[in-house]
Amino acid sequence: MSSARCKIGVVAPASRMSADVATRVPALAQRLYPDRTPEIVFHPQCFASHGHFAGDDEKRARAFLDITNDESYDAVWFARGGYGTCRVVESIMCRLAETSKRKAYLGYSDAGMLLAALYRAGFEGVAHGPVAQDILRDAGDAAVTRALAWMIDRAPEALEPTVVNAEKTVAFNITVLSHLLGTPLEPDLEGHVLMLEEVGEALYRIDRSLFHITSNANVRRVSGIMLGRCSDVTPNEPNFGMKEEEIAQYWCQRAGIPWLGRADIGHDTNNKIVPFGAWL
Amino acid sequence: MSSARCKIGVVAPASRMSADVATRVPALAQRLYPDRTPEIVFHPQCFASHGHFAGDDEKRARAFLDITNDESYDAVWFARGGYGTCRVVESIMCRLAETSKRKAYLGYSDAGMLLAALYRAGFEGVAHGPVAQDILRDAGDAAVTRALAWMIDRAPEALEPTVVNAEKTVAFNITVLSHLLGTPLEPDLEGHVLMLEEVGEALYRIDRSLFHITSNANVRRVSGIMLGRCSDVTPNEPNFGMKEEEIAQYWCQRAGIPWLGRADIGHDTNNKIVPFGAWL
């Protein structure tokens, strides 16, 4: 546990962050760490708007680079998910400075596009976990408290509980992983426990995405799959006939991938931290 | 143009077909071809039900094989799309008899999973075009008339108009192609004009799928991409900021794939026939 102040930069490579977040998160951080309050800098780009996105592609890429290529930052924190990270990954990856490798990167959902590319490039501080905007959820302080505990102290209690027993781990939103397989963003998954979660999709779509994921040769080299929470599942017409856990087990069995049960991740305040790679 | 009666088998590897279709389609066929009315056999499996699907996985696979491995059939026609074909492709492909290679295969949307696998296996009669259930659309007779003209006579007027000028063509629903890339179903797309269409997706999802598709090394070897119709686009919150054609052009440009304009395909009665491979 360091006594130095941690400097965290918040950027939004996908959708725009709500303004409230920039007041509520620092206030919570001050209450949690009165003697060594982290410096949390919200890049102005977080509040930009360009159609669906928090600024156009170049603005979002440039903002990410402003933080990650600045030696003074210890952590790069995703403001939120939404959609749009895949558009900026290529232009970010080709402009990263050496100092970017030292930092922690924390996010989930759409951020998985960049987490994947950074991990593939050999970055060791990549993790799947809460974003700044999670503070707006009911009891969202718990999610942000966990994110800060990870970024500031790498606190083991912030981890998804099975991480400590796994050789290597990764975690993704199901739809996001499906859409990065076969692209230059796809990391080598061999020997990893792969944790998956989903939000706002019908069961037939979860089934189709898990067909896609478990049919992939790279994914078939994982040491096993765990299913996080699938929340806000949209109606299936007609009734799908299987629950999400049965669906995951079905595709694991067909693919010869060990089914390792449920993971404590999801689009909610209990979303635990999953580092990419070996924890220690 | 043959004077022999064409025998067409209808199967439903995905969702269940409506009962009306089995009376309306043969009635139309009789009006269109009074002297050589095609024999259209609806496999009983088309009306089966198992959760989301027209029967369980084995029942749907077996029904498909009943038609395709029976020498008396000239064409295998997909009853409809929906969802579920990806679940049965593997068990169908490993049980195909030699006679299956002679037949025409016609369908689109979810059926693209099987069309892809058959084309990859060297089948020469695979085509993207209307399904039997399209007769239930407003003025749906036009779609079924076109499908019959293709299956019975390979009528050139049924073709998507640019097909005759292309060396090789394929057509897919965007979401379906995205979900078969990287699986054992993925065909070699080198040198093909790739036509894409979509239904019922938000623009951010179309954008994400086109990122996925155009980032794939195999897809980058196509001779060009054409965009069919994107119908029933669901609301995007906030406004996406680009239309579907701008999105397709954007990703083609980024990927170095020639943009070839619009294709006359889609989830509607104007959905023209696109053979997989070389037309002649």
Coordinates of C-alpha atoms in Angstrom, one line a residue:
Chain A
M1 CA 0.0 0.0 0.0
S2 CA 1.6 3.2 -1.2
S3 CA 1.5 6.5 0.7
A4 CA 2.0 8.5 -2.5
R5 CA -1.0 10.1 -4.1
C6 CA -2.3 8.1 -7.0
K7 CA -3.2 10.0 -10.1
I8 CA -6.1 8.7 -12.2
G9 CA -7.1 9.9 -15.6
V10 CA -10.7 9.4 -16.7
V11 CA -11.4 9.2 -20.5
A12 CA -14.4 8.2 -22.6
P13 CA -13.5 6.3 -25.8
A14 CA -17.2 5.4 -26.3
S15 CA -20.3 7.2 -25.1
R16 CA -20.5 10.5 -23.2
M17 CA -20.2 10.6 -19.4
S18 CA -22.8 12.2 -17.2
A19 CA -21.6 15.5 -15.6
D20 CA -22.6 14.3 -12.1
V21 CA -19.9 11.7 -12.1
A22 CA -17.1 14.3 -12.0
T23 CA -18.4 15.7 -8.7
R24 CA -19.6 12.5 -7.0
V25 CA -16.5 10.3 -7.7
P26 CA -13.9 12.8 -6.3
A27 CA -16.1 13.4 -3.2
L28 CA -16.3 9.7 -2.5
A29 CA -12.5 9.4 -3.1
Q30 CA -11.9 12.1 -0.5
R31 CA -14.1 10.4 2.1
L32 CA -12.3 7.0 1.4
Y33 CA -8.8 8.3 1.4
P34 CA -8.6 11.5 3.5
D35 CA -4.9 11.3 4.0
R36 CA -3.9 10.4 0.5
T37 CA -6.8 11.4 -1.7
P38 CA -6.1 10.3 -5.2
E39 CA -6.0 13.0 -7.9
I40 CA -8.8 12.1 -10.3
V41 CA -8.7 14.1 -13.5
F42 CA -11.7 13.9 -15.8
H43 CA -10.5 14.7 -19.4
P44 CA -12.8 17.4 -20.9
Q45 CA -13.4 15.0 -23.7
C46 CA -15.6 12.9 -21.3
F47 CA -18.3 15.6 -21.7
A48 CA -18.0 16.1 -25.5
S49 CA -20.7 15.0 -27.9
H50 CA -20.6 13.9 -31.5
G51 CA -23.7 11.9 -32.5
H52 CA -23.5 8.6 -30.5
F53 CA -20.1 9.4 -29.2
A54 CA -18.2 11.5 -26.6
G55 CA -16.5 13.5 -29.4
D56 CA -15.5 12.3 -32.8
D57 CA -13.1 9.5 -33.4
E58 CA -9.9 11.6 -33.4
K59 CA -11.0 13.6 -30.3
R60 CA -11.6 10.4 -28.3
A61 CA -8.4 8.8 -29.5
R62 CA -6.4 12.0 -28.7
A63 CA -7.9 12.2 -25.2
F64 CA -7.0 8.7 -24.4
L65 CA -3.4 9.3 -25.5
D66 CA -3.3 12.6 -23.5
I67 CA -3.7 10.4 -20.4
T68 CA -1.9 7.3 -21.3
N69 CA 1.2 9.0 -22.7
D70 CA 1.5 11.4 -19.8
E71 CA 4.1 10.1 -17.3
S72 CA 2.3 11.7 -14.3
Y73 CA -0.7 9.3 -14.5
D74 CA -0.8 6.0 -12.7
A75 CA -4.1 4.7 -14.0
V76 CA -6.4 5.2 -17.0
W77 CA -10.0 4.7 -16.0
F78 CA -12.8 4.3 -18.5
A79 CA -15.6 6.9 -17.9
R80 CA -18.2 4.4 -19.0
G81 CA -19.1 1.9 -21.7
G82 CA -21.8 2.5 -24.3
Y83 CA -20.5 2.1 -27.8
G84 CA -17.6 3.4 -29.8
T85 CA -14.3 2.1 -28.5
C86 CA -13.7 -0.2 -31.5
R87 CA -13.5 2.9 -33.8
V88 CA -10.5 4.4 -31.9
V89 CA -8.4 1.3 -31.0
E90 CA -6.3 1.3 -34.1
S91 CA -5.3 5.0 -34.0
I92 CA -4.6 4.7 -30.2
M93 CA -2.5 1.6 -30.4
C94 CA -0.1 3.0 -33.1
R95 CA 0.6 6.1 -31.0
L96 CA 1.2 4.7 -27.5
A97 CA 4.4 6.0 -25.8
E98 CA 6.6 3.7 -23.6
T99 CA 5.2 5.2 -20.4
S100 CA 1.7 3.8 -21.3
K101 CA 2.9 0.3 -20.4
R102 CA 3.4 1.2 -16.7
K103 CA -0.2 2.2 -16.0
A104 CA -3.3 0.4 -14.8
Y105 CA -6.3 0.3 -17.2
L106 CA -9.8 -0.4 -15.8
G107 CA -13.1 -0.7 -17.5
Y108 CA -15.6 -3.2 -18.9
S109 CA -18.4 -3.6 -21.5
D110 CA -17.5 -1.7 -24.6
A111 CA -14.1 -0.9 -23.1
G112 CA -13.3 -4.5 -23.6
M113 CA -12.2 -3.6 -27.2
L114 CA -9.3 -1.6 -25.9
L115 CA -8.5 -3.9 -22.9
A116 CA -8.2 -6.7 -25.4
A117 CA -5.8 -4.8 -27.7
L118 CA -3.7 -3.5 -24.8
Y119 CA -3.4 -7.0 -23.3
R120 CA -2.5 -8.4 -26.7
A121 CA 0.2 -5.8 -27.0
G122 CA 1.7 -7.1 -23.7
F123 CA 0.4 -4.5 -21.2
E124 CA 0.4 -6.0 -17.7
G125 CA -2.0 -3.6 -15.9
V126 CA -5.2 -4.3 -17.8
A127 CA -8.3 -5.2 -15.7
H128 CA -12.0 -5.7 -16.2
G129 CA -14.0 -3.8 -13.5
P130 CA -16.3 -0.9 -12.7
V131 CA -16.2 2.4 -14.6
A132 CA -16.6 5.9 -13.2
Q133 CA -20.2 6.2 -14.3
D134 CA -21.1 3.1 -12.2
I135 CA -21.4 5.6 -9.3
L136 CA -24.8 6.6 -10.7
R137 CA -26.2 3.1 -10.1
D138 CA -28.2 2.4 -6.9
A139 CA -25.6 2.0 -4.2
G140 CA -23.0 2.7 -6.9
D141 CA -20.5 3.9 -4.3
A142 CA -19.6 0.2 -3.8
A143 CA -18.6 -0.2 -7.4
V144 CA -16.4 2.9 -7.4
T145 CA -14.9 2.1 -4.0
R146 CA -13.8 -1.2 -5.4
A147 CA -12.4 0.4 -8.6
L148 CA -10.4 2.9 -6.5
A149 CA -9.1 0.1 -4.2
W150 CA -7.8 -1.7 -7.2
M151 CA -6.3 1.3 -9.0
I152 CA -4.7 2.7 -5.8
D153 CA -3.7 -0.4 -3.8
R154 CA -4.3 -3.4 -6.0
A155 CA -6.4 -4.5 -3.0
P156 CA -7.0 -8.3 -3.2
E157 CA -10.5 -8.0 -1.8
A158 CA -11.5 -6.1 -4.9
L159 CA -10.9 -9.2 -7.0
E160 CA -13.4 -11.7 -8.4
P161 CA -12.9 -14.4 -5.8
T162 CA -11.7 -17.2 -8.1
V163 CA -9.0 -15.1 -9.7
V164 CA -6.4 -16.0 -7.0
N165 CA -6.7 -19.7 -7.9
A166 CA -6.5 -19.3 -11.7
E167 CA -3.3 -19.3 -13.6
K168 CA -4.5 -16.6 -16.0
T169 CA -7.8 -14.8 -16.3
V170 CA -9.6 -12.5 -18.8
A171 CA -13.2 -11.1 -18.7
F172 CA -15.4 -9.7 -21.4
N173 CA -18.9 -8.7 -22.2
I174 CA -20.2 -11.5 -24.5
T175 CA -21.3 -9.3 -27.4
V176 CA -18.0 -7.3 -27.3
L177 CA -15.8 -10.4 -27.3
S178 CA -17.9 -11.8 -30.2
H179 CA -17.2 -8.7 -32.2
L180 CA -13.5 -8.6 -31.6
L181 CA -12.8 -12.2 -32.5
G182 CA -11.0 -12.4 -35.8
T183 CA -9.9 -8.7 -35.7
P184 CA -6.4 -7.4 -34.9
L185 CA -7.7 -6.8 -31.3
E186 CA -8.0 -10.5 -30.5
P187 CA -5.6 -11.5 -27.7
D188 CA -4.2 -15.0 -27.3
L189 CA -6.6 -16.7 -24.8
E190 CA -4.7 -20.0 -24.4
G191 CA -4.8 -21.2 -20.8
H192 CA -7.0 -18.4 -19.5
V193 CA -10.1 -18.7 -17.4
L194 CA -12.5 -16.7 -19.6
M195 CA -15.3 -14.9 -17.6
L196 CA -18.2 -13.6 -19.6
E197 CA -21.2 -11.3 -18.8
E198 CA -24.0 -9.7 -20.7
V199 CA -26.6 -7.0 -20.4
G200 CA -29.7 -6.1 -22.4
E201 CA -29.7 -9.0 -24.9
A202 CA -32.4 -11.6 -25.6
L203 CA -31.6 -15.3 -24.9
Y204 CA -31.4 -16.2 -28.6
R205 CA -28.8 -13.6 -29.0
I206 CA -26.8 -14.9 -26.0
D207 CA -27.1 -18.3 -27.6
R208 CA -25.9 -17.1 -31.0
S209 CA -23.0 -15.2 -29.5
L210 CA -21.9 -18.2 -27.4
F211 CA -22.0 -20.3 -30.6
H212 CA -19.7 -17.8 -32.2
I213 CA -17.4 -17.5 -29.2
T214 CA -17.1 -21.2 -28.4
S215 CA -16.6 -22.2 -32.1
N216 CA -13.5 -20.1 -32.3
A217 CA -10.2 -22.0 -32.3
N218 CA -8.4 -19.5 -30.0
V219 CA -11.3 -19.5 -27.5
R220 CA -11.2 -23.3 -27.5
R221 CA -7.7 -23.1 -26.0
V222 CA -9.0 -21.4 -22.8
S223 CA -8.7 -23.4 -19.6
G224 CA -12.4 -22.9 -18.9
I225 CA -15.4 -20.5 -19.1
M226 CA -17.3 -18.9 -16.2
L227 CA -20.5 -17.1 -16.7
G228 CA -21.1 -13.8 -14.9
R229 CA -24.5 -12.2 -14.6
C230 CA -26.8 -11.7 -17.6
S231 CA -28.9 -8.7 -16.6
D232 CA -31.9 -6.9 -18.2
V233 CA -32.4 -9.8 -20.6
T234 CA -34.9 -8.7 -23.2
P235 CA -38.0 -10.8 -24.0
N236 CA -37.6 -13.8 -26.2
E237 CA -40.5 -14.6 -28.5
P238 CA -41.3 -17.5 -28.1
N239 CA -39.9 -18.5 -24.7
F240 CA -36.4 -19.6 -25.5
G241 CA -36.6 -22.9 -23.5
M242 CA -33.2 -22.6 -21.8
K243 CA -31.8 -20.2 -19.1
E244 CA -28.5 -18.4 -19.7
E245 CA -26.5 -20.9 -17.6
E246 CA -27.9 -23.9 -19.5
I247 CA -27.0 -22.1 -22.7
A248 CA -23.4 -21.5 -21.6
Q249 CA -23.1 -25.1 -20.4
Y250 CA -24.5 -26.4 -23.7
W251 CA -21.9 -24.5 -25.8
C252 CA -19.0 -25.4 -23.5
Q253 CA -19.9 -29.1 -23.7
R254 CA -20.2 -28.9 -27.6
A255 CA -16.8 -27.1 -27.8
G256 CA -15.0 -29.3 -25.3
I257 CA -14.4 -26.3 -23.1
P258 CA -14.5 -26.9 -19.3
W259 CA -17.5 -25.3 -17.7
L260 CA -16.3 -23.6 -14.4
G261 CA -19.5 -22.2 -13.1
R262 CA -20.6 -18.7 -12.3
A263 CA -18.3 -15.6 -12.0
D264 CA -19.0 -12.6 -9.8
I265 CA -19.0 -10.0 -12.6
G266 CA -21.8 -8.2 -14.5
H267 CA -23.4 -4.8 -15.3
D268 CA -24.0 -4.0 -11.7
T269 CA -22.4 -2.7 -8.5
N270 CA -21.1 -6.1 -7.5
N271 CA -18.9 -6.3 -10.6
K272 CA -15.6 -7.6 -9.2
I273 CA -12.2 -6.9 -10.7
V274 CA -10.7 -9.4 -13.1
P275 CA -7.1 -8.7 -14.1
F276 CA -6.0 -9.8 -17.6
G277 CA -3.3 -12.4 -17.4
A278 CA -1.6 -13.7 -14.3
W279 CA -2.6 -12.0 -11.1
L280 CA 0.7 -12.2 -9.4
Chain B
M1 CA -36.1 -24.3 -69.0
S2 CA -37.0 -27.9 -68.1
S3 CA -40.4 -29.5 -68.8
A4 CA -39.9 -32.0 -65.9
R5 CA -41.6 -31.3 -62.6
C6 CA -39.3 -29.8 -60.1
K7 CA -39.4 -31.3 -56.6
I8 CA -38.8 -28.8 -53.8
G9 CA -38.4 -29.8 -50.1
V10 CA -39.1 -27.2 -47.4
V11 CA -37.4 -27.4 -44.0
A12 CA -37.0 -25.2 -41.0
P13 CA -33.5 -25.4 -39.3
A14 CA -34.3 -22.3 -37.3
S15 CA -37.8 -21.0 -36.2
R16 CA -41.2 -22.6 -36.8
M17 CA -43.1 -21.9 -40.0
S18 CA -46.6 -20.6 -40.0
A19 CA -49.2 -23.2 -41.1
D20 CA -50.7 -20.8 -43.7
V21 CA -47.5 -21.0 -45.8
A22 CA -48.1 -24.7 -46.6
T23 CA -51.4 -23.9 -48.4
R24 CA -50.6 -20.5 -49.9
V25 CA -47.3 -21.4 -51.5
P26 CA -48.5 -24.5 -53.4
A27 CA -51.6 -22.6 -54.6
L28 CA -49.4 -19.9 -56.0
A29 CA -47.1 -22.4 -57.6
Q30 CA -50.1 -24.0 -59.3
R31 CA -51.3 -20.7 -60.7
L32 CA -47.8 -19.8 -61.9
Y33 CA -46.9 -23.2 -63.4
P34 CA -50.2 -24.9 -64.4
D35 CA -48.6 -27.3 -66.9
R36 CA -45.6 -28.3 -64.8
T37 CA -46.6 -27.5 -61.2
P38 CA -43.6 -28.1 -59.0
E39 CA -44.1 -30.6 -56.2
I40 CA -43.5 -28.7 -53.0
V41 CA -43.2 -30.9 -49.9
F42 CA -43.3 -29.2 -46.5
H43 CA -41.4 -31.5 -44.1
P44 CA -43.6 -32.0 -41.0
Q45 CA -40.7 -30.6 -38.9
C46 CA -41.5 -27.1 -40.2
F47 CA -44.5 -27.1 -37.8
A48 CA -42.7 -28.7 -34.8
S49 CA -42.0 -26.6 -31.7
H50 CA -39.3 -26.8 -29.1
G51 CA -38.7 -23.6 -27.2
H52 CA -37.4 -21.0 -29.6
F53 CA -37.0 -23.6 -32.4
A54 CA -39.0 -25.7 -34.9
G55 CA -38.1 -28.9 -33.0
D56 CA -35.0 -29.8 -31.0
D57 CA -31.6 -29.7 -32.6
E58 CA -31.6 -33.3 -33.7
K59 CA -35.1 -33.1 -35.2
R60 CA -34.2 -30.1 -37.2
A61 CA -30.9 -31.6 -38.4
R62 CA -32.6 -34.9 -39.3
A63 CA -35.4 -33.1 -41.3
F64 CA -32.8 -31.2 -43.3
L65 CA -31.0 -34.5 -44.1
D66 CA -34.3 -36.2 -45.0
I67 CA -34.6 -33.7 -47.9
T68 CA -31.0 -33.1 -48.9
N69 CA -30.0 -36.8 -48.9
D70 CA -33.1 -37.9 -50.9
E71 CA -32.3 -38.2 -54.6
S72 CA -35.8 -37.2 -55.6
Y73 CA -35.5 -33.6 -54.5
D74 CA -34.1 -30.9 -56.8
A75 CA -34.1 -28.0 -54.3
V76 CA -33.9 -27.5 -50.5
W77 CA -35.8 -24.4 -49.6
F78 CA -35.6 -22.8 -46.1
A79 CA -39.1 -22.3 -44.6
R80 CA -37.9 -19.1 -42.9
G81 CA -35.2 -17.5 -40.8
G82 CA -35.6 -16.6 -37.2
Y83 CA -32.9 -18.2 -35.2
G84 CA -31.3 -21.6 -34.7
T85 CA -29.5 -22.8 -37.8
C86 CA -26.0 -22.4 -36.2
R87 CA -27.0 -25.1 -33.7
V88 CA -27.5 -27.8 -36.4
V89 CA -24.9 -27.0 -39.0
E90 CA -22.2 -29.3 -37.6
S91 CA -24.4 -32.3 -37.3
I92 CA -25.8 -31.8 -40.8
M93 CA -22.5 -31.2 -42.6
C94 CA -21.0 -34.5 -41.3
R95 CA -24.0 -36.6 -42.5
L96 CA -24.5 -35.2 -46.0
A97 CA -24.8 -37.8 -48.8
E98 CA -23.3 -37.4 -52.3
T99 CA -26.7 -36.5 -53.8
S100 CA -26.9 -33.4 -51.7
K101 CA -24.3 -31.7 -53.9
R102 CA -26.6 -31.6 -56.9
K103 CA -29.4 -29.6 -55.3
A104 CA -30.3 -25.9 -55.1
Y105 CA -30.3 -24.3 -51.6
L106 CA -32.3 -21.1 -51.2
G107 CA -32.7 -19.0 -48.1
Y108 CA -31.4 -15.9 -46.3
S109 CA -31.1 -14.3 -42.8
D110 CA -30.4 -17.0 -40.2
A111 CA -30.2 -19.6 -43.1
G112 CA -26.9 -17.9 -44.0
M113 CA -25.2 -20.1 -41.4
L114 CA -25.9 -23.2 -43.5
L115 CA -25.5 -21.5 -46.9
A116 CA -22.0 -20.5 -45.7
A117 CA -21.1 -24.0 -44.6
L118 CA -22.4 -25.6 -47.8
Y119 CA -20.6 -23.1 -50.0
R120 CA -17.4 -23.6 -48.1
A121 CA -17.8 -27.4 -48.7
G122 CA -17.9 -26.8 -52.5
F123 CA -21.7 -26.9 -53.1
E124 CA -22.5 -25.1 -56.3
G125 CA -26.2 -24.5 -56.0
V126 CA -26.3 -22.2 -52.9
A127 CA -28.2 -18.9 -53.2
H128 CA -29.4 -16.1 -51.0
G129 CA -33.0 -15.3 -51.6
P130 CA -36.6 -15.4 -50.4
V131 CA -37.9 -18.1 -48.0
A132 CA -41.3 -19.8 -48.1
Q133 CA -42.6 -17.7 -45.2
D134 CA -42.1 -14.5 -47.2
I135 CA -45.5 -15.2 -48.8
L136 CA -47.0 -13.8 -45.6
R137 CA -45.5 -10.3 -46.2
D138 CA -47.7 -7.7 -47.9
A139 CA -47.5 -8.6 -51.6
G140 CA -45.4 -11.6 -50.6
D141 CA -46.4 -13.5 -53.8
A142 CA -43.7 -11.5 -55.6
A143 CA -41.0 -12.9 -53.3
V144 CA -42.2 -16.5 -53.6
T145 CA -42.6 -16.1 -57.4
R146 CA -39.0 -15.1 -57.6
A147 CA -37.8 -17.9 -55.4
L148 CA -39.7 -20.5 -57.6
A149 CA -38.4 -18.9 -60.8
W150 CA -34.9 -19.5 -59.4
M151 CA -35.4 -23.0 -58.1
I152 CA -37.3 -24.2 -61.1
D153 CA -35.7 -22.4 -64.1
R154 CA -32.6 -20.5 -62.7
A155 CA -34.4 -17.5 -64.3
P156 CA -31.9 -14.7 -64.8
E157 CA -34.6 -12.1 -64.1
A158 CA -34.7 -13.4 -60.5
L159 CA -31.1 -12.3 -59.9
E160 CA -29.9 -9.2 -58.1
P161 CA -29.1 -7.1 -61.2
T162 CA -25.3 -6.7 -60.6
V163 CA -24.7 -10.4 -60.2
V164 CA -24.3 -11.0 -63.9
N165 CA -21.3 -8.5 -64.0
A166 CA -19.5 -9.9 -61.0
E167 CA -17.0 -12.7 -61.1
K168 CA -18.2 -14.2 -57.9
T169 CA -20.9 -13.1 -55.3
V170 CA -22.1 -13.9 -51.8
A171 CA -24.8 -12.3 -49.7
F172 CA -25.4 -12.3 -46.0
N173 CA -27.3 -10.7 -43.2
I174 CA -24.8 -8.5 -41.4
T175 CA -25.4 -10.0 -37.9
V176 CA -25.3 -13.6 -39.2
L177 CA -22.0 -13.1 -41.1
S178 CA -20.5 -11.4 -38.1
H179 CA -21.4 -14.5 -36.0
L180 CA -19.9 -17.0 -38.4
L181 CA -16.6 -15.4 -38.9
G182 CA -13.8 -17.4 -37.2
T183 CA -16.0 -20.5 -37.0
P184 CA -15.7 -23.7 -39.1
L185 CA -18.6 -22.3 -41.2
E186 CA -16.6 -19.4 -42.7
P187 CA -16.2 -19.7 -46.4
D188 CA -13.2 -18.2 -48.4
L189 CA -14.5 -14.8 -49.6
E190 CA -11.5 -13.9 -51.8
G191 CA -12.5 -12.1 -55.0
H192 CA -16.3 -12.1 -54.2
V193 CA -18.6 -9.2 -54.2
L194 CA -20.0 -9.3 -50.7
M195 CA -23.6 -8.1 -50.4
L196 CA -24.9 -7.3 -46.9
E197 CA -28.4 -6.6 -45.5
E198 CA -29.8 -6.1 -42.1
V199 CA -33.1 -6.0 -40.2
G200 CA -34.2 -4.9 -36.7
E201 CA -30.9 -3.5 -35.5
A202 CA -29.9 -0.1 -34.1
L203 CA -27.3 1.9 -36.1
Y204 CA -24.7 1.5 -33.4
R205 CA -25.0 -2.3 -33.7
I206 CA -24.7 -2.1 -37.5
D207 CA -21.6 0.0 -37.0
R208 CA -20.1 -2.5 -34.5
S209 CA -20.9 -5.4 -36.8
L210 CA -19.3 -3.7 -39.8
F211 CA -16.2 -3.0 -37.7
H212 CA -16.1 -6.7 -37.0
I213 CA -16.7 -7.8 -40.6
T214 CA -14.4 -5.3 -42.3
S215 CA -11.6 -5.9 -39.8
N216 CA -11.5 -9.6 -40.7
A217 CA -8.5 -10.7 -42.9
N218 CA -10.7 -13.0 -45.0
V219 CA -13.3 -10.3 -45.6
R220 CA -10.6 -7.9 -46.6
R221 CA -9.9 -10.1 -49.7
V222 CA -13.4 -9.5 -51.2
S223 CA -13.5 -7.6 -54.4
G224 CA -16.0 -5.1 -52.9
I225 CA -18.9 -4.6 -50.5
M226 CA -22.5 -3.7 -51.5
L227 CA -25.1 -2.7 -49.0
G228 CA -28.6 -4.0 -49.3
R229 CA -31.5 -2.6 -47.3
C230 CA -31.4 -2.1 -43.6
S231 CA -35.1 -2.2 -42.5
D232 CA -36.9 -1.8 -39.2
V233 CA -33.8 -0.1 -37.8
T234 CA -34.5 0.3 -34.1
P235 CA -34.1 3.6 -32.3
N236 CA -30.6 4.8 -31.4
E237 CA -30.2 6.8 -28.3
P238 CA -28.7 9.4 -28.9
N239 CA -29.1 9.9 -32.6
F240 CA -26.2 8.0 -34.2
G241 CA -25.1 10.8 -36.4
M242 CA -24.6 8.7 -39.6
K243 CA -26.9 6.8 -41.9
E244 CA -26.3 3.1 -42.7
E245 CA -24.8 3.9 -46.1
E246 CA -22.3 6.3 -44.5
I247 CA -21.5 3.7 -42.0
A248 CA -20.8 1.1 -44.6
Q249 CA -18.7 3.5 -46.7
Y250 CA -16.7 4.5 -43.5
W251 CA -15.7 1.0 -42.7
C252 CA -15.0 0.0 -46.3
Q253 CA -12.6 3.0 -46.5
R254 CA -10.9 2.2 -43.3
A255 CA -10.4 -1.4 -44.4
G256 CA -9.3 -0.6 -48.0
I257 CA -12.3 -2.5 -49.3
P258 CA -13.9 -1.1 -52.5
W259 CA -17.4 0.3 -51.9
L260 CA -19.6 -0.8 -54.7
G261 CA -22.9 0.9 -53.8
R262 CA -26.3 -0.5 -52.9
A263 CA -27.6 -4.0 -53.5
D264 CA -31.2 -5.0 -54.2
I265 CA -31.5 -7.4 -51.3
G266 CA -33.2 -7.2 -47.9
H267 CA -35.8 -8.4 -45.5
D268 CA -38.6 -7.6 -47.9
T269 CA -40.5 -8.8 -51.0
N270 CA -37.9 -7.2 -53.4
N271 CA -35.1 -9.4 -52.1
K272 CA -33.4 -10.6 -55.3
I273 CA -31.5 -13.8 -55.7
V274 CA -27.7 -13.8 -55.1
P275 CA -26.0 -17.1 -56.0
F276 CA -22.9 -18.0 -54.0
G277 CA -19.9 -18.2 -56.2
A278 CA -19.7 -17.7 -60.0
W279 CA -23.1 -17.3 -61.6
L280 CA -22.3 -19.2 -64.8

